[in-house]
Amino acid sequence: DTEVTQTPKHLVMGMTNKKSLKCEQHMGHRAMYWYKQKAKKPPELMFVYSYEKLSINESVPSRFSPECPNSSLLNLHLHALQPEDSALYLCASSQVRGALAKNIQYFGAGTRLSVL
Amino acid sequence: SQQGEEDPQALSIQEGENATMNCSYKTSINNLQWYRQNSGRGLVHLILIRSNEREKHSGRLRVTLDTSKKSSSLLITASRAADTASYFCATLPVLRMRFGAGTRLTVKP
């Protein structure tokens, strides 16, 4: 099973709402990632969890709050977002280390977020 | 900041033709990967080439790497309409992967 599952697929929220994005994988990967992708742009790294600990935060505003409850799950809590935060949010997972052939990230299909 | 830059930014070809995309990067790498993204979907890993390799093949894909020029190319041979997607190069380490700007490939039937 090489699947990364993201829910919901689409989300519309107002600037005062609180919502969460969810990501799940069962490949035994101990690294999980959140990316933000605007239209016609490459994915931009937001957060990295390694062994369930936050290891990289790419200076993301605090209105985005990641959480890794266990090795299979990754959440992104959203609060007081701005319209410019509208984007495709991608989750990915990978091995933390190992043979080079395993340095591959597996991506979910993403959550299309619209902030009104 | 983006590690790699692809060119062209957009490429439109007829089915059956070959498509070549290029990627340049700025820092030393251990290996380089290419990913594909269908419109509005997640990325899918295509191929990984190590820094000590010059060329690698996988099906209709051929990747080259020139570490002296800090550049890589992806060739898709005998393209199909289903190859229509965006293609990104990516540099490691895996925990801090950086994607290039991407090439949007359109293959017309």
Coordinates of C-alpha atoms in Angstrom, one line a residue:
Chain A
D1 CA 0.0 0.0 0.0
T2 CA 1.7 3.2 -1.2
E3 CA -1.3 5.5 -0.5
V4 CA -1.4 8.7 1.4
T5 CA -5.0 9.7 2.1
Q6 CA -6.0 13.3 2.6
T7 CA -9.3 14.6 3.8
P8 CA -11.3 16.5 3.0
K9 CA -10.7 16.9 -0.8
H10 CA -12.2 20.4 -0.8
L11 CA -12.8 22.9 2.0
V12 CA -14.3 26.3 2.0
M13 CA -14.0 28.4 5.1
G14 CA -14.5 31.9 6.3
M15 CA -11.7 33.9 7.9
T16 CA -13.1 33.4 11.4
N17 CA -13.5 29.6 11.1
K18 CA -11.4 26.8 12.6
K19 CA -10.9 23.7 10.5
S20 CA -8.5 20.9 10.2
L21 CA -6.9 19.0 7.4
K22 CA -6.1 15.3 7.9
C23 CA -3.5 13.0 6.4
E24 CA -2.9 9.3 6.9
Q25 CA -0.4 6.8 5.7
H26 CA 0.2 3.1 6.5
M27 CA 3.6 2.6 4.8
G28 CA 5.6 2.8 8.1
H29 CA 7.1 6.1 7.0
R30 CA 8.4 8.1 10.0
A31 CA 8.7 11.4 8.1
M32 CA 5.6 13.4 7.1
Y33 CA 5.3 16.7 5.4
W34 CA 2.9 19.5 4.7
Y35 CA 3.2 21.5 1.5
K36 CA 1.3 24.5 0.1
Q37 CA 0.9 24.9 -3.6
K38 CA -0.5 27.9 -5.5
A39 CA -1.7 27.6 -9.0
K40 CA 1.1 27.0 -11.6
K41 CA 3.7 27.0 -8.9
P42 CA 5.8 24.2 -7.3
P43 CA 4.9 22.9 -3.9
E44 CA 6.4 24.9 -1.0
L45 CA 7.5 23.1 2.1
M46 CA 5.6 24.2 5.3
F47 CA 6.4 21.6 8.0
V48 CA 8.3 18.4 8.5
Y49 CA 7.7 15.8 11.2
S50 CA 10.4 13.2 11.8
Y51 CA 9.6 10.4 14.3
E52 CA 6.4 12.3 15.3
K53 CA 8.5 15.4 16.3
L54 CA 8.3 18.7 14.4
S55 CA 11.7 19.0 12.9
I56 CA 11.2 21.8 10.3
N57 CA 8.9 24.8 10.3
E58 CA 9.6 27.0 7.2
S59 CA 8.5 30.2 9.0
V60 CA 4.9 29.4 8.5
P61 CA 2.4 31.8 10.2
S62 CA 0.9 30.7 13.5
R63 CA -2.6 30.5 12.0
F64 CA -1.3 27.1 10.6
S65 CA -0.8 24.6 13.4
P66 CA 0.5 21.1 12.6
E67 CA 0.0 18.1 14.8
C68 CA 1.3 14.5 14.5
P69 CA -0.8 12.4 16.9
N70 CA 1.0 9.2 15.9
S71 CA 3.3 7.7 13.2
S72 CA 0.4 7.3 10.7
L73 CA -1.5 10.5 11.1
L74 CA -0.7 14.2 10.4
N75 CA -3.1 17.1 10.9
L76 CA -3.0 20.7 10.0
H77 CA -5.2 23.0 12.1
L78 CA -6.3 26.2 10.5
H79 CA -7.6 29.3 12.3
A80 CA -8.2 32.9 11.2
L81 CA -6.9 32.3 7.7
Q82 CA -6.6 34.9 5.0
P83 CA -7.9 34.8 1.4
E84 CA -4.3 34.5 0.2
D85 CA -4.0 31.2 2.1
S86 CA -6.3 29.7 -0.5
A87 CA -4.3 26.9 -2.2
L88 CA -3.8 23.2 -2.6
Y89 CA -2.4 21.7 0.6
L90 CA -0.4 18.5 0.0
C91 CA 0.6 15.9 2.5
A92 CA 3.5 13.6 1.9
S93 CA 5.5 10.9 3.7
S94 CA 8.8 9.2 3.3
Q95 CA 11.5 7.2 5.1
V96 CA 13.6 9.3 7.3
R97 CA 16.9 7.8 6.2
G98 CA 18.1 4.7 4.5
A99 CA 19.3 3.6 1.1
L100 CA 19.1 6.4 -1.5
A101 CA 16.4 4.5 -3.4
K102 CA 14.1 5.1 -0.4
N103 CA 14.5 8.8 -0.5
I104 CA 11.2 9.2 -2.2
Q105 CA 8.2 11.1 -1.0
Y106 CA 4.7 9.8 -1.5
F107 CA 2.0 12.4 -1.9
G108 CA -1.7 12.5 -1.1
A109 CA -4.1 14.0 -3.6
G110 CA -4.3 17.2 -1.6
T111 CA -7.0 19.4 -0.1
R112 CA -8.2 22.3 -2.2
L113 CA -8.8 25.1 0.3
S114 CA -10.7 28.3 -0.4
V115 CA -10.8 31.0 2.2
L116 CA -13.6 33.5 1.8
Chain B
S1 CA 13.7 29.5 -2.3
Q2 CA 13.5 27.1 -5.2
Q3 CA 16.5 24.9 -5.7
G4 CA 15.8 24.0 -9.3
E5 CA 14.6 25.9 -12.2
E6 CA 13.0 24.1 -15.2
D7 CA 12.8 25.1 -18.7
P8 CA 10.7 25.5 -20.7
Q9 CA 8.0 26.6 -18.4
A10 CA 5.4 25.2 -20.8
L11 CA 5.7 22.8 -23.7
S12 CA 3.0 21.8 -26.2
I13 CA 3.6 18.8 -28.5
Q14 CA 1.7 16.3 -30.7
E15 CA 1.1 12.8 -29.6
G16 CA 4.0 10.6 -30.6
E17 CA 6.6 13.3 -30.4
N18 CA 9.4 13.4 -27.8
A19 CA 9.4 15.9 -24.9
T20 CA 12.5 17.2 -23.3
M21 CA 12.5 19.2 -20.1
N22 CA 15.5 20.7 -18.4
C23 CA 16.3 21.5 -14.8
S24 CA 19.1 23.5 -13.3
Y25 CA 20.0 23.6 -9.6
K26 CA 22.3 25.7 -7.5
T27 CA 23.9 23.6 -4.7
S28 CA 25.7 20.3 -4.6
I29 CA 23.4 17.3 -4.6
N30 CA 23.6 13.6 -3.7
N31 CA 20.8 12.8 -6.1
L32 CA 18.0 14.4 -8.1
Q33 CA 14.4 13.2 -8.6
W34 CA 11.7 13.9 -11.1
Y35 CA 8.0 14.1 -10.1
R36 CA 4.9 14.4 -12.2
Q37 CA 1.7 16.1 -11.2
N38 CA -1.6 15.8 -13.0
S39 CA -3.8 18.9 -12.7
G40 CA -4.8 19.7 -9.2
R41 CA -3.5 16.3 -7.9
G42 CA -0.7 15.0 -5.8
L43 CA 2.8 14.5 -7.1
V44 CA 4.0 11.1 -8.2
H45 CA 7.7 10.0 -8.2
L46 CA 9.0 9.1 -11.6
I47 CA 12.7 8.5 -11.4
L48 CA 15.8 9.1 -9.2
I49 CA 19.3 9.6 -10.5
R50 CA 22.3 9.5 -8.2
S51 CA 25.0 12.1 -8.4
N52 CA 27.5 9.5 -9.7
E53 CA 25.2 8.5 -12.6
R54 CA 25.1 10.3 -15.9
E55 CA 22.0 8.7 -17.4
K56 CA 19.1 6.5 -16.3
H57 CA 16.2 5.0 -18.1
S58 CA 12.7 3.9 -17.0
G59 CA 10.3 2.8 -19.7
R60 CA 9.8 5.8 -21.9
L61 CA 11.7 8.1 -19.6
R62 CA 15.3 9.0 -19.9
V63 CA 17.0 11.2 -17.4
T64 CA 20.5 12.7 -17.7
L65 CA 22.5 14.5 -15.0
D66 CA 25.5 16.8 -15.5
T67 CA 26.9 17.7 -12.1
S68 CA 29.5 20.0 -13.6
K69 CA 26.8 22.1 -15.1
K70 CA 24.4 21.5 -12.3
S71 CA 21.7 20.4 -14.7
S72 CA 19.4 17.5 -15.5
S73 CA 17.1 16.7 -18.3
L74 CA 14.0 14.5 -18.6
L75 CA 13.1 13.0 -22.0
I76 CA 9.7 11.4 -22.6
T77 CA 9.7 9.5 -25.8
A78 CA 6.7 8.7 -27.9
S79 CA 4.5 10.9 -25.9
R80 CA 0.8 10.2 -25.2
A81 CA -2.1 12.4 -24.3
A82 CA -2.0 10.9 -20.9
D83 CA 1.5 12.4 -20.3
T84 CA -0.1 15.8 -20.1
A85 CA 0.9 17.0 -16.6
S86 CA 3.4 19.2 -14.8
Y87 CA 6.9 17.8 -14.3
F88 CA 9.1 18.9 -11.4
C89 CA 12.7 18.2 -10.6
A90 CA 13.5 17.9 -6.9
T91 CA 16.7 17.9 -5.0
L92 CA 17.4 16.2 -1.6
P93 CA 17.9 15.8 1.3
V94 CA 14.6 14.1 1.5
L95 CA 13.6 15.9 4.7
R96 CA 14.0 19.3 3.0
M97 CA 13.2 18.5 -0.6
R98 CA 13.2 21.5 -2.9
F99 CA 11.1 21.5 -6.1
G100 CA 11.9 23.3 -9.3
A101 CA 9.4 25.7 -10.9
G102 CA 8.1 22.9 -13.2
T103 CA 7.4 22.4 -16.8
R104 CA 3.7 22.2 -17.9
L105 CA 3.5 19.6 -20.7
T106 CA 0.5 19.4 -23.0
V107 CA 0.4 16.5 -25.4
K108 CA -2.3 17.0 -28.1
P109 CA -4.0 13.9 -29.5

